[in-house]
mmCIF file of C-alpha atoms and ligand atoms in Angstrom:
data_model
loop_
_atom_site.group_PDB
_atom_site.id
_atom_site.type_symbol
_atom_site.label_atom_id
_atom_site.label_comp_id
_atom_site.label_asym_id
_atom_site.label_seq_id
_atom_site.Cartn_x
_atom_site.Cartn_y
_atom_site.Cartn_z
ATOM 1 C CA MET A 1 -14.015 -34.232 -4.181
ATOM 2 C CA GLU A 2 -14.616 -30.644 -3.142
ATOM 3 C CA ASN A 3 -18.195 -29.720 -2.391
ATOM 4 C CA LYS A 4 -19.776 -27.599 -5.042
ATOM 5 C CA LEU A 5 -19.937 -23.941 -4.105
ATOM 6 C CA ASP A 6 -23.079 -22.029 -4.632
ATOM 7 C CA ILE A 7 -21.978 -18.448 -4.161
ATOM 8 C CA SER A 8 -23.198 -16.536 -7.166
ATOM 9 C CA PRO A 9 -23.961 -13.857 -7.944
ATOM 10 C CA ILE A 10 -22.158 -11.646 -5.494
ATOM 11 C CA GLU A 11 -23.555 -8.172 -5.965
ATOM 12 C CA LYS A 12 -21.331 -5.244 -6.744
ATOM 13 C CA TRP A 13 -20.907 -3.080 -3.674
ATOM 14 C CA ASP A 14 -22.261 0.428 -3.717
ATOM 15 C CA VAL A 15 -19.267 1.612 -1.675
ATOM 16 C CA TYR A 16 -16.742 0.379 -4.262
ATOM 17 C CA LYS A 17 -15.777 3.318 -6.446
ATOM 18 C CA GLN A 18 -12.208 2.626 -7.428
ATOM 19 C CA ARG A 19 -9.397 0.244 -6.658
ATOM 20 C CA PRO A 20 -8.223 0.024 -3.965
ATOM 21 C CA LEU A 21 -11.396 0.286 -1.958
ATOM 22 C CA LEU A 22 -10.153 1.711 1.338
ATOM 23 C CA ILE A 23 -11.569 0.898 4.758
ATOM 24 C CA ALA A 24 -9.795 2.878 7.473
ATOM 25 C CA GLY A 25 -10.238 3.913 11.049
ATOM 26 C CA PRO A 26 -9.004 3.020 14.510
ATOM 27 C CA CYS A 27 -8.623 -0.496 15.846
ATOM 28 C CA SER A 28 -11.060 0.502 18.598
ATOM 29 C CA ALA A 29 -13.476 3.317 19.192
ATOM 30 C CA GLU A 30 -12.216 4.786 22.477
ATOM 31 C CA SER A 31 -14.000 8.108 22.939
ATOM 32 C CA GLU A 32 -16.358 10.282 20.961
ATOM 33 C CA ASN A 33 -13.582 12.779 20.393
ATOM 34 C CA GLN A 34 -11.062 10.188 19.163
ATOM 35 C CA VAL A 35 -13.624 8.692 16.756
ATOM 36 C CA MET A 36 -14.814 12.050 15.385
ATOM 37 C CA GLU A 37 -11.301 13.506 15.008
ATOM 38 C CA THR A 38 -9.985 10.412 13.221
ATOM 39 C CA ALA A 39 -13.050 10.361 10.972
ATOM 40 C CA ARG A 40 -12.725 14.080 10.191
ATOM 41 C CA LEU A 41 -9.110 13.754 9.072
ATOM 42 C CA LEU A 42 -9.778 10.582 7.078
ATOM 43 C CA SER A 43 -12.821 12.071 5.422
ATOM 44 C CA GLU A 44 -10.956 15.295 4.519
ATOM 45 C CA SER A 45 -8.359 13.207 2.693
ATOM 46 C CA GLY A 46 -11.094 12.174 0.263
ATOM 47 C CA ARG A 47 -9.464 8.741 -0.032
ATOM 48 C CA VAL A 48 -11.446 6.666 2.422
ATOM 49 C CA ASP A 49 -14.517 4.708 1.286
ATOM 50 C CA VAL A 50 -15.598 3.184 4.599
ATOM 51 C CA PHE A 51 -14.800 4.172 8.181
ATOM 52 C CA ARG A 52 -14.021 1.344 10.616
ATOM 53 C CA ALA A 53 -13.858 1.099 14.409
ATOM 54 C CA GLY A 54 -14.170 -1.919 16.695
ATOM 55 C CA ILE A 55 -16.473 -1.489 19.654
ATOM 56 C CA TRP A 56 -16.538 -5.076 20.935
ATOM 57 C CA LYS A 57 -12.921 -6.194 20.998
ATOM 58 C CA PRO A 58 -11.930 -9.863 21.060
ATOM 59 C CA ARG A 59 -8.867 -9.623 23.303
ATOM 60 C CA THR A 60 -6.580 -12.601 23.862
ATOM 61 C CA ARG A 61 -6.349 -12.038 27.641
ATOM 62 C CA PRO A 62 -8.994 -10.731 30.026
ATOM 63 C CA ASN A 63 -8.484 -7.392 31.739
ATOM 64 C CA SER A 64 -7.379 -5.789 28.464
ATOM 65 C CA PHE A 65 -9.513 -3.040 26.959
ATOM 66 C CA GLU A 66 -12.531 -4.913 25.609
ATOM 67 C CA GLY A 67 -14.134 -2.066 23.699
ATOM 68 C CA VAL A 68 -16.590 0.669 24.644
ATOM 69 C CA GLY A 69 -19.637 -1.384 23.624
ATOM 70 C CA SER A 70 -22.880 -0.082 22.162
ATOM 71 C CA VAL A 71 -22.228 3.545 23.109
ATOM 72 C CA GLY A 72 -19.673 3.548 20.267
ATOM 73 C CA LEU A 73 -22.403 2.767 17.746
ATOM 74 C CA GLY A 74 -23.820 6.239 18.407
ATOM 75 C CA TRP A 75 -20.420 7.750 17.557
ATOM 76 C CA LEU A 76 -20.290 5.772 14.322
ATOM 77 C CA LYS A 77 -23.764 6.990 13.442
ATOM 78 C CA GLN A 78 -22.506 10.513 14.024
ATOM 79 C CA VAL A 79 -19.547 9.891 11.663
ATOM 80 C CA LYS A 80 -22.009 8.805 9.006
ATOM 81 C CA GLN A 81 -24.224 11.865 9.504
ATOM 82 C CA GLU A 82 -21.425 14.411 9.753
ATOM 83 C CA TYR A 83 -19.005 13.143 7.103
ATOM 84 C CA GLY A 84 -21.227 11.025 4.883
ATOM 85 C CA LEU A 85 -18.905 8.035 5.236
ATOM 86 C CA PRO A 86 -20.356 4.517 5.358
ATOM 87 C CA VAL A 87 -19.358 2.945 8.678
ATOM 88 C CA SER A 88 -18.304 -0.566 9.663
ATOM 89 C CA VAL A 89 -17.958 -2.574 12.832
ATOM 90 C CA GLU A 90 -16.924 -6.083 13.903
ATOM 91 C CA VAL A 91 -19.711 -8.417 15.001
ATOM 92 C CA ALA A 92 -19.221 -11.729 16.765
ATOM 93 C CA THR A 93 -22.651 -12.601 18.207
ATOM 94 C CA GLU A 94 -26.299 -12.203 17.228
ATOM 95 C CA LYS A 95 -26.625 -9.422 19.816
ATOM 96 C CA HIS A 96 -23.835 -7.492 18.072
ATOM 97 C CA VAL A 97 -25.654 -7.894 14.756
ATOM 98 C CA TYR A 98 -28.986 -6.619 16.123
ATOM 99 C CA GLU A 99 -27.328 -3.674 17.870
ATOM 100 C CA ALA A 100 -25.281 -2.701 14.809
ATOM 101 C CA LEU A 101 -28.321 -2.870 12.523
ATOM 102 C CA LYS A 102 -30.339 -0.754 14.949
ATOM 103 C CA PHE A 103 -27.764 2.025 14.501
ATOM 104 C CA GLY A 104 -27.705 1.737 10.708
ATOM 105 C CA ILE A 105 -24.160 0.384 10.406
ATOM 106 C CA ASP A 106 -23.437 -0.127 6.676
ATOM 107 C CA VAL A 107 -20.774 -2.814 6.725
ATOM 108 C CA LEU A 108 -20.324 -5.618 9.252
ATOM 109 C CA TRP A 109 -17.100 -7.545 9.445
ATOM 110 C CA ILE A 110 -16.481 -10.910 11.049
ATOM 111 C CA GLY A 111 -13.184 -11.191 12.938
ATOM 112 C CA ALA A 112 -10.623 -13.953 12.556
ATOM 113 C CA ARG A 113 -11.461 -15.401 15.972
ATOM 114 C CA THR A 114 -15.095 -15.766 14.940
ATOM 115 C CA THR A 115 -14.610 -17.209 11.442
ATOM 116 C CA VAL A 116 -12.973 -20.274 13.027
ATOM 117 C CA ASN A 117 -16.160 -21.141 14.874
ATOM 118 C CA PRO A 118 -19.008 -22.628 12.784
ATOM 119 C CA PHE A 119 -21.482 -22.251 15.696
ATOM 120 C CA ALA A 120 -20.756 -18.539 15.987
ATOM 121 C CA MET A 121 -20.902 -18.162 12.197
ATOM 122 C CA GLN A 122 -24.269 -19.883 12.033
ATOM 123 C CA GLU A 123 -25.624 -17.708 14.856
ATOM 124 C CA ILE A 124 -24.541 -14.575 12.980
ATOM 125 C CA ALA A 125 -25.921 -15.919 9.689
ATOM 126 C CA ASP A 126 -29.299 -16.598 11.340
ATOM 127 C CA ALA A 127 -29.389 -13.063 12.735
ATOM 128 C CA LEU A 128 -28.738 -11.718 9.218
ATOM 129 C CA LYS A 129 -31.626 -13.522 7.495
ATOM 130 C CA GLY A 130 -33.658 -11.101 5.405
ATOM 131 C CA VAL A 131 -31.313 -8.176 6.095
ATOM 132 C CA ASP A 132 -29.649 -6.097 3.386
ATOM 133 C CA VAL A 133 -26.225 -5.198 4.686
ATOM 134 C CA MET A 134 -22.698 -5.666 3.442
ATOM 135 C CA VAL A 135 -20.638 -8.329 5.235
ATOM 136 C CA LEU A 136 -16.890 -8.902 5.107
ATOM 137 C CA ILE A 137 -15.409 -12.110 6.429
ATOM 138 C CA LYS A 138 -11.851 -12.197 7.728
ATOM 139 C CA ASN A 139 -9.818 -15.352 7.304
ATOM 140 C CA PRO A 140 -9.810 -17.732 10.289
ATOM 141 C CA ILE A 141 -6.757 -17.440 12.557
ATOM 142 C CA ASN A 142 -5.518 -20.856 11.413
ATOM 143 C CA PRO A 143 -4.580 -21.461 7.779
ATOM 144 C CA GLU A 144 -7.588 -23.519 6.761
ATOM 145 C CA LEU A 145 -9.231 -22.441 3.532
ATOM 146 C CA ASP A 146 -12.349 -24.580 3.972
ATOM 147 C CA LEU A 147 -13.185 -22.908 7.266
ATOM 148 C CA TRP A 148 -13.026 -19.528 5.540
ATOM 149 C CA ILE A 149 -15.168 -20.766 2.662
ATOM 150 C CA GLY A 150 -17.638 -22.373 5.072
ATOM 151 C CA ALA A 151 -18.089 -19.058 6.904
ATOM 152 C CA ILE A 152 -18.666 -17.250 3.592
ATOM 153 C CA GLU A 153 -21.208 -19.902 2.533
ATOM 154 C CA ARG A 154 -23.159 -19.557 5.785
ATOM 155 C CA ILE A 155 -23.478 -15.792 5.308
ATOM 156 C CA TYR A 156 -24.363 -16.180 1.630
ATOM 157 C CA LYS A 157 -27.028 -18.749 2.450
ATOM 158 C CA ALA A 158 -28.597 -16.271 4.872
ATOM 159 C CA GLY A 159 -29.328 -14.124 1.804
ATOM 160 C CA ILE A 160 -26.437 -11.655 2.012
ATOM 161 C CA LYS A 161 -25.375 -10.856 -1.545
ATOM 162 C CA ARG A 162 -22.935 -8.046 -0.893
ATOM 163 C CA LEU A 163 -20.039 -9.833 0.686
ATOM 164 C CA GLY A 164 -16.277 -9.957 0.576
ATOM 165 C CA ALA A 165 -13.259 -11.574 2.191
ATOM 166 C CA ILE A 166 -10.547 -9.908 4.253
ATOM 167 C CA HIS A 167 -7.110 -11.492 4.285
ATOM 168 C CA ARG A 168 -5.360 -10.634 7.577
ATOM 169 C CA GLY A 169 -2.842 -13.464 7.788
ATOM 170 C CA PHE A 170 -2.572 -16.584 9.948
ATOM 171 C CA SER A 171 -1.156 -17.009 13.424
ATOM 172 C CA THR A 172 1.769 -19.322 14.175
ATOM 173 C CA PHE A 173 3.403 -20.540 17.329
ATOM 174 C CA GLU A 174 6.851 -19.580 16.070
ATOM 175 C CA LYS A 175 7.927 -15.964 16.456
ATOM 176 C CA THR A 176 8.145 -14.347 13.035
ATOM 177 C CA ALA A 177 8.659 -10.764 11.893
ATOM 178 C CA TYR A 178 4.973 -10.552 11.000
ATOM 179 C CA ARG A 179 2.222 -10.784 13.601
ATOM 180 C CA ASN A 180 0.286 -13.079 11.262
ATOM 181 C CA LEU A 181 1.843 -14.904 8.329
ATOM 182 C CA PRO A 182 0.415 -13.854 4.954
ATOM 183 C CA LYS A 183 0.467 -17.311 3.281
ATOM 184 C CA TRP A 184 -0.645 -15.628 0.047
ATOM 185 C CA GLN A 185 -1.483 -18.941 -1.594
ATOM 186 C CA ILE A 186 -4.591 -19.208 0.610
ATOM 187 C CA PRO A 187 -6.387 -16.063 -0.642
ATOM 188 C CA ILE A 188 -5.229 -16.959 -4.159
ATOM 189 C CA ASP A 189 -6.882 -20.373 -3.745
ATOM 190 C CA LEU A 190 -9.980 -18.691 -2.310
ATOM 191 C CA ARG A 191 -10.238 -16.610 -5.463
ATOM 192 C CA GLN A 192 -9.889 -19.769 -7.556
ATOM 193 C CA ARG A 193 -12.757 -21.369 -5.660
ATOM 194 C CA ILE A 194 -14.965 -18.237 -5.548
ATOM 195 C CA PRO A 195 -13.770 -16.103 -8.491
ATOM 196 C CA GLU A 196 -16.230 -13.280 -7.882
ATOM 197 C CA ILE A 197 -15.352 -12.672 -4.248
ATOM 198 C CA PRO A 198 -13.921 -9.208 -3.625
ATOM 199 C CA LEU A 199 -10.655 -9.534 -1.690
ATOM 200 C CA ILE A 200 -9.437 -7.001 0.823
ATOM 201 C CA CYS A 201 -6.026 -7.109 2.479
ATOM 202 C CA ASP A 202 -5.536 -6.014 6.087
ATOM 203 C CA PRO A 203 -1.811 -5.265 6.273
ATOM 204 C CA SER A 204 -2.214 -3.784 9.782
ATOM 205 C CA HIS A 205 -3.096 -7.056 11.498
ATOM 206 C CA MET A 206 -0.873 -9.059 9.164
ATOM 207 C CA GLY A 207 2.295 -7.088 9.835
ATOM 208 C CA GLY A 208 1.507 -6.044 13.402
ATOM 209 C CA SER A 209 3.718 -2.990 12.899
ATOM 210 C CA LYS A 210 3.227 0.151 10.899
ATOM 211 C CA SER A 211 6.566 -0.401 9.153
ATOM 212 C CA PHE A 212 5.162 -3.398 7.232
ATOM 213 C CA ILE A 213 1.962 -1.772 5.965
ATOM 214 C CA LEU A 214 3.283 -0.393 2.682
ATOM 215 C CA ASP A 215 5.067 -3.575 1.553
ATOM 216 C CA LEU A 216 2.150 -5.844 2.395
ATOM 217 C CA ALA A 217 -0.393 -3.508 0.807
ATOM 218 C CA GLN A 218 1.755 -3.301 -2.338
ATOM 219 C CA LYS A 219 2.022 -7.079 -2.508
ATOM 220 C CA SER A 220 -1.760 -7.425 -2.231
ATOM 221 C CA MET A 221 -2.295 -4.888 -5.004
ATOM 222 C CA ASP A 222 0.183 -6.794 -7.192
ATOM 223 C CA LEU A 223 -1.947 -9.880 -6.573
ATOM 224 C CA ASN A 224 -4.953 -7.911 -7.808
ATOM 225 C CA PHE A 225 -6.784 -7.587 -4.502
ATOM 226 C CA ASP A 226 -9.731 -5.177 -4.568
ATOM 227 C CA GLY A 227 -9.146 -3.229 -1.418
ATOM 228 C CA LEU A 228 -7.360 -2.534 1.834
ATOM 229 C CA MET A 229 -8.382 -2.306 5.474
ATOM 230 C CA ILE A 230 -5.859 -0.204 7.390
ATOM 231 C CA GLU A 231 -5.980 0.895 11.015
ATOM 232 C CA SER A 232 -5.628 4.620 11.560
ATOM 233 C CA HIS A 233 -5.842 6.593 14.801
ATOM 234 C CA VAL A 234 -5.355 10.303 15.603
ATOM 235 C CA GLU A 235 -2.886 9.405 18.336
ATOM 236 C CA PRO A 236 -1.572 5.863 17.766
ATOM 237 C CA GLU A 237 0.909 6.241 20.620
ATOM 238 C CA ASN A 238 -2.014 6.472 23.069
ATOM 239 C CA ALA A 239 -4.234 3.814 21.449
ATOM 240 C CA LEU A 240 -5.883 1.363 23.816
ATOM 241 C CA SER A 241 -5.361 -1.565 21.420
ATOM 242 C CA ASP A 242 -2.958 -2.402 18.578
ATOM 243 C CA LYS A 243 -0.776 0.647 19.222
ATOM 244 C CA LYS A 244 2.212 -0.453 17.150
ATOM 245 C CA GLN A 245 0.319 -1.089 13.933
ATOM 246 C CA GLN A 246 -1.828 2.062 13.744
ATOM 247 C CA VAL A 247 -0.871 5.086 11.659
ATOM 248 C CA LYS A 248 -2.000 8.691 11.797
ATOM 249 C CA PRO A 249 -4.397 9.706 9.013
ATOM 250 C CA TYR A 250 -1.704 11.724 7.180
ATOM 251 C CA GLU A 251 0.676 8.743 7.364
ATOM 252 C CA LEU A 252 -2.026 6.562 5.860
ATOM 253 C CA ILE A 253 -2.297 8.928 2.897
ATOM 254 C CA GLU A 254 1.508 8.925 2.490
ATOM 255 C CA ILE A 255 1.430 5.118 2.362
ATOM 256 C CA LEU A 256 -1.408 5.161 -0.180
ATOM 257 C CA ASN A 257 0.466 7.589 -2.395
ATOM 258 C CA LYS A 258 3.448 5.242 -2.485
ATOM 259 C CA ILE A 259 1.453 2.233 -3.654
ATOM 260 C CA ILE A 260 1.968 1.476 -7.329
ATOM 261 C CA LEU A 261 -1.221 0.265 -8.949
ATOM 262 C CA ARG A 262 -0.648 -2.105 -11.794
ATOM 263 C CA LYS A 263 -3.420 -3.133 -14.147
ATOM 264 C CA PRO A 264 -4.452 -6.790 -14.319
ATOM 265 C CA ASP A 265 -4.566 -6.645 -18.146
ATOM 266 C CA SER A 266 -3.361 -4.545 -21.024
ATOM 267 C CA GLU A 267 -4.837 -3.695 -24.398
ATOM 268 C CA ASP A 268 -1.435 -2.977 -25.921
ATOM 269 C CA THR A 269 -0.951 -5.739 -28.529
ATOM 270 C CA GLY A 270 2.849 -5.463 -28.508
ATOM 271 C CA PHE A 271 2.851 -6.081 -24.772
ATOM 272 C CA ILE A 272 0.350 -8.932 -25.061
ATOM 273 C CA ASN A 273 2.416 -10.655 -27.771
ATOM 274 C CA THR A 274 5.665 -10.371 -25.841
ATOM 275 C CA LEU A 275 4.005 -11.660 -22.686
ATOM 276 C CA GLU A 276 2.520 -14.559 -24.650
ATOM 277 C CA GLU A 277 5.953 -15.474 -26.006
ATOM 278 C CA LEU A 278 7.510 -15.362 -22.548
ATOM 279 C CA ARG A 279 4.697 -17.470 -21.147
ATOM 280 C CA ASN A 280 5.256 -20.018 -23.904
ATOM 281 C CA GLN A 281 8.869 -20.201 -22.820
ATOM 282 C CA ILE A 282 7.781 -20.808 -19.220
ATOM 283 C CA ASP A 283 5.430 -23.584 -20.359
ATOM 284 C CA MET A 284 8.229 -25.164 -22.366
ATOM 285 C CA TYR A 285 10.605 -25.129 -19.375
ATOM 286 C CA ASP A 286 7.894 -26.583 -17.144
ATOM 287 C CA GLU A 287 7.487 -29.437 -19.602
ATOM 288 C CA GLN A 288 11.233 -30.032 -19.626
ATOM 289 C CA LEU A 289 11.281 -29.950 -15.831
ATOM 290 C CA PHE A 290 8.672 -32.703 -15.687
ATOM 291 C CA ASP A 291 10.493 -34.753 -18.340
ATOM 292 C CA ILE A 292 13.644 -34.523 -16.254
ATOM 293 C CA LEU A 293 11.771 -35.426 -13.070
ATOM 294 C CA GLU A 294 10.276 -38.438 -14.810
ATOM 295 C CA SER A 295 13.735 -39.594 -15.941
ATOM 296 C CA ARG A 296 15.098 -39.058 -12.439
ATOM 297 C CA MET A 297 12.282 -41.141 -10.928
ATOM 298 C CA LEU A 298 12.912 -43.956 -13.401
ATOM 299 C CA VAL A 299 16.524 -44.111 -12.246
ATOM 300 C CA ALA A 300 15.326 -44.047 -8.611
ATOM 301 C CA ASP A 301 13.039 -47.005 -9.426
ATOM 302 C CA THR A 302 15.985 -48.928 -10.885
ATOM 303 C CA ILE A 303 18.037 -48.157 -7.769
ATOM 304 C CA GLY A 304 15.084 -49.348 -5.658
ATOM 305 C CA ARG A 305 14.975 -52.674 -7.459
ATOM 306 C CA TYR A 306 18.729 -53.014 -7.145
ATOM 307 C CA LYS A 307 18.644 -52.282 -3.400
ATOM 308 C CA LYS A 308 15.868 -54.828 -2.985
ATOM 309 C CA GLU A 309 17.875 -57.530 -4.712
ATOM 310 C CA HIS A 310 20.809 -56.805 -2.408
ATOM 311 C CA ASN A 311 18.728 -56.344 0.748
ATOM 312 C CA ILE A 312 19.855 -52.761 1.364
ATOM 313 C CA THR A 313 17.741 -50.115 3.166
ATOM 314 C CA ILE A 314 16.112 -47.365 1.137
ATOM 315 C CA LEU A 315 17.436 -44.461 3.177
ATOM 316 C CA GLN A 316 21.139 -43.902 3.278
ATOM 317 C CA SER A 317 21.712 -40.636 5.066
ATOM 318 C CA SER A 318 25.308 -40.058 3.976
ATOM 319 C CA ARG A 319 24.175 -40.162 0.359
ATOM 320 C CA TRP A 320 21.321 -37.730 1.105
ATOM 321 C CA LYS A 321 23.709 -35.227 2.759
ATOM 322 C CA GLU A 322 25.996 -35.431 -0.251
ATOM 323 C CA ILE A 323 23.073 -34.706 -2.618
ATOM 324 C CA VAL A 324 21.902 -31.695 -0.594
ATOM 325 C CA ASN A 325 25.341 -30.140 -0.319
ATOM 326 C CA LYS A 326 26.029 -30.572 -4.002
ATOM 327 C CA ALA A 327 22.609 -29.204 -4.968
ATOM 328 C CA VAL A 328 22.873 -26.150 -2.720
ATOM 329 C CA THR A 329 26.230 -25.238 -4.253
ATOM 330 C CA MET A 330 24.972 -25.838 -7.802
ATOM 331 C CA GLY A 331 21.760 -23.966 -7.184
ATOM 332 C CA MET A 332 23.422 -20.984 -5.581
ATOM 333 C CA GLU A 333 25.829 -20.694 -8.484
ATOM 334 C CA ARG A 334 22.692 -20.352 -10.604
ATOM 335 C CA GLY A 335 21.152 -17.618 -8.471
ATOM 336 C CA LEU A 336 18.655 -19.798 -6.565
ATOM 337 C CA GLY A 337 18.030 -19.338 -2.831
ATOM 338 C CA SER A 338 19.258 -22.139 -0.537
ATOM 339 C CA GLU A 339 15.830 -22.479 1.109
ATOM 340 C CA PHE A 340 14.193 -22.969 -2.286
ATOM 341 C CA ILE A 341 16.786 -25.557 -3.303
ATOM 342 C CA THR A 342 16.337 -27.620 -0.141
ATOM 343 C CA THR A 343 12.530 -27.383 -0.373
ATOM 344 C CA ILE A 344 12.348 -28.774 -3.902
ATOM 345 C CA LEU A 345 15.058 -31.308 -3.226
ATOM 346 C CA GLU A 346 13.224 -32.593 -0.160
ATOM 347 C CA ALA A 347 10.024 -32.934 -2.199
ATOM 348 C CA ILE A 348 11.864 -34.846 -4.936
ATOM 349 C CA HIS A 349 13.590 -37.038 -2.361
ATOM 350 C CA GLN A 350 10.263 -37.800 -0.692
ATOM 351 C CA GLU A 351 8.812 -38.834 -4.046
ATOM 352 C CA SER A 352 11.841 -41.068 -4.787
ATOM 353 C CA ILE A 353 11.457 -42.713 -1.386
ATOM 354 C CA SER A 354 7.784 -43.457 -1.926
ATOM 355 C CA HIS A 355 8.585 -44.917 -5.366
ATOM 356 C CA GLN A 356 11.269 -47.112 -3.813
ATOM 357 C CA MET A 357 8.967 -48.119 -0.936
ATOM 358 C CA LYS A 358 6.422 -49.315 -3.452
ATOM 359 C CA ILE A 359 9.057 -51.365 -5.227
ATOM 360 C CA MET A 360 10.387 -52.845 -1.968
ATOM 361 C CA ASN A 361 6.899 -53.942 -0.976
ATOM 362 C CA GLU A 362 5.983 -55.438 -4.323
ATOM 363 C CA LYS A 363 5.540 -59.181 -4.045
HETATM 364 C C1 PEP B 401 -9.682 -5.871 14.098
HETATM 365 O O1 PEP B 401 -9.936 -5.699 12.896
HETATM 366 O O2 PEP B 401 -9.527 -4.948 14.919
HETATM 367 C C2 PEP B 401 -9.464 -7.253 14.582
HETATM 368 C C3 PEP B 401 -9.702 -7.622 15.821
HETATM 369 O O3 PEP B 401 -8.982 -8.021 13.618
HETATM 370 P P1 PEP B 401 -8.701 -9.610 13.474
HETATM 371 O O4 PEP B 401 -10.015 -10.278 13.602
HETATM 372 O O5 PEP B 401 -8.112 -9.667 12.100
HETATM 373 O O6 PEP B 401 -7.699 -9.983 14.532
HETATM 374 MN MN1 MN B 402 -6.891 -4.131 15.679
#
């Protein structure tokens, strides 16, 4: 049984004017000039809702640039005064929280390396008691939804009512094209568990390269995310952190202009009726699929009993290879991807085996 969640109501954010809410700015604040120039260009675009810049940077290895520290908070304050943009910063300890609040930072975000740690989350939550600030919680680096939810609960319990979640992908040992795998099902499940939570996608850290930003941002908008956090720097080529994934402010606007925003619903009755009909068809096919699976399992049960009577092992690998090869050919003729075919076939096979195991072990 899942624990009951008590995260309601989440207050509407004052910074949220239209979808997508856009948080942009450099990975790290590096100098006053770099921060002010980036903020000027982003603010002139009129498209940015919140300016971001990390000043305490959680670097994987020591001796990398670890951020400018509190001096950067003064630059962020200046951005707020000069351009009227709300400003945001990453916090990972209670000291970060106190410092950021002292400088009037509007939005605090919790990084992926902090969300994984319940002690750190509790320390931050305690420092936030009685404070009215907006807090965004990135997913933990590992794909564990409960850890993400737990971090959100701790902040909510501290009395923070303006909060949101940032999906930045999950790290893997294997080398993949993306820096962090999206695993979209996880934020979708998060929304199921906490329907009101505003969801922001961070395609910069997910893709790890500027070439992936548009596609990932588009995908998140198609999944009805509320906003985007995108890293932007006046001179990405000279950035002290996350060089490859940062875009110049004008490139950020080009990306934004290419995103197609689809509505979650329509009032057009013709469209609604057609969609309803198509969905009925999907439901009907799903039912048929399960009927077929049931019939297939019944045959597998019969085979199981038969094998038991004749003292034959459950697994016969030559037969399994034959099934896979046949299915891949059949599936591909029907326009299905080979990876998809093997995935469902393996799941079905696993289910057949556990049915047969049960039969074998029946007294
Ligand atoms: C960042 O936003 O600069 C950052 C460090 O992100 P993450 O926690 O997603 O790695
Ligand atoms: Mn970064």
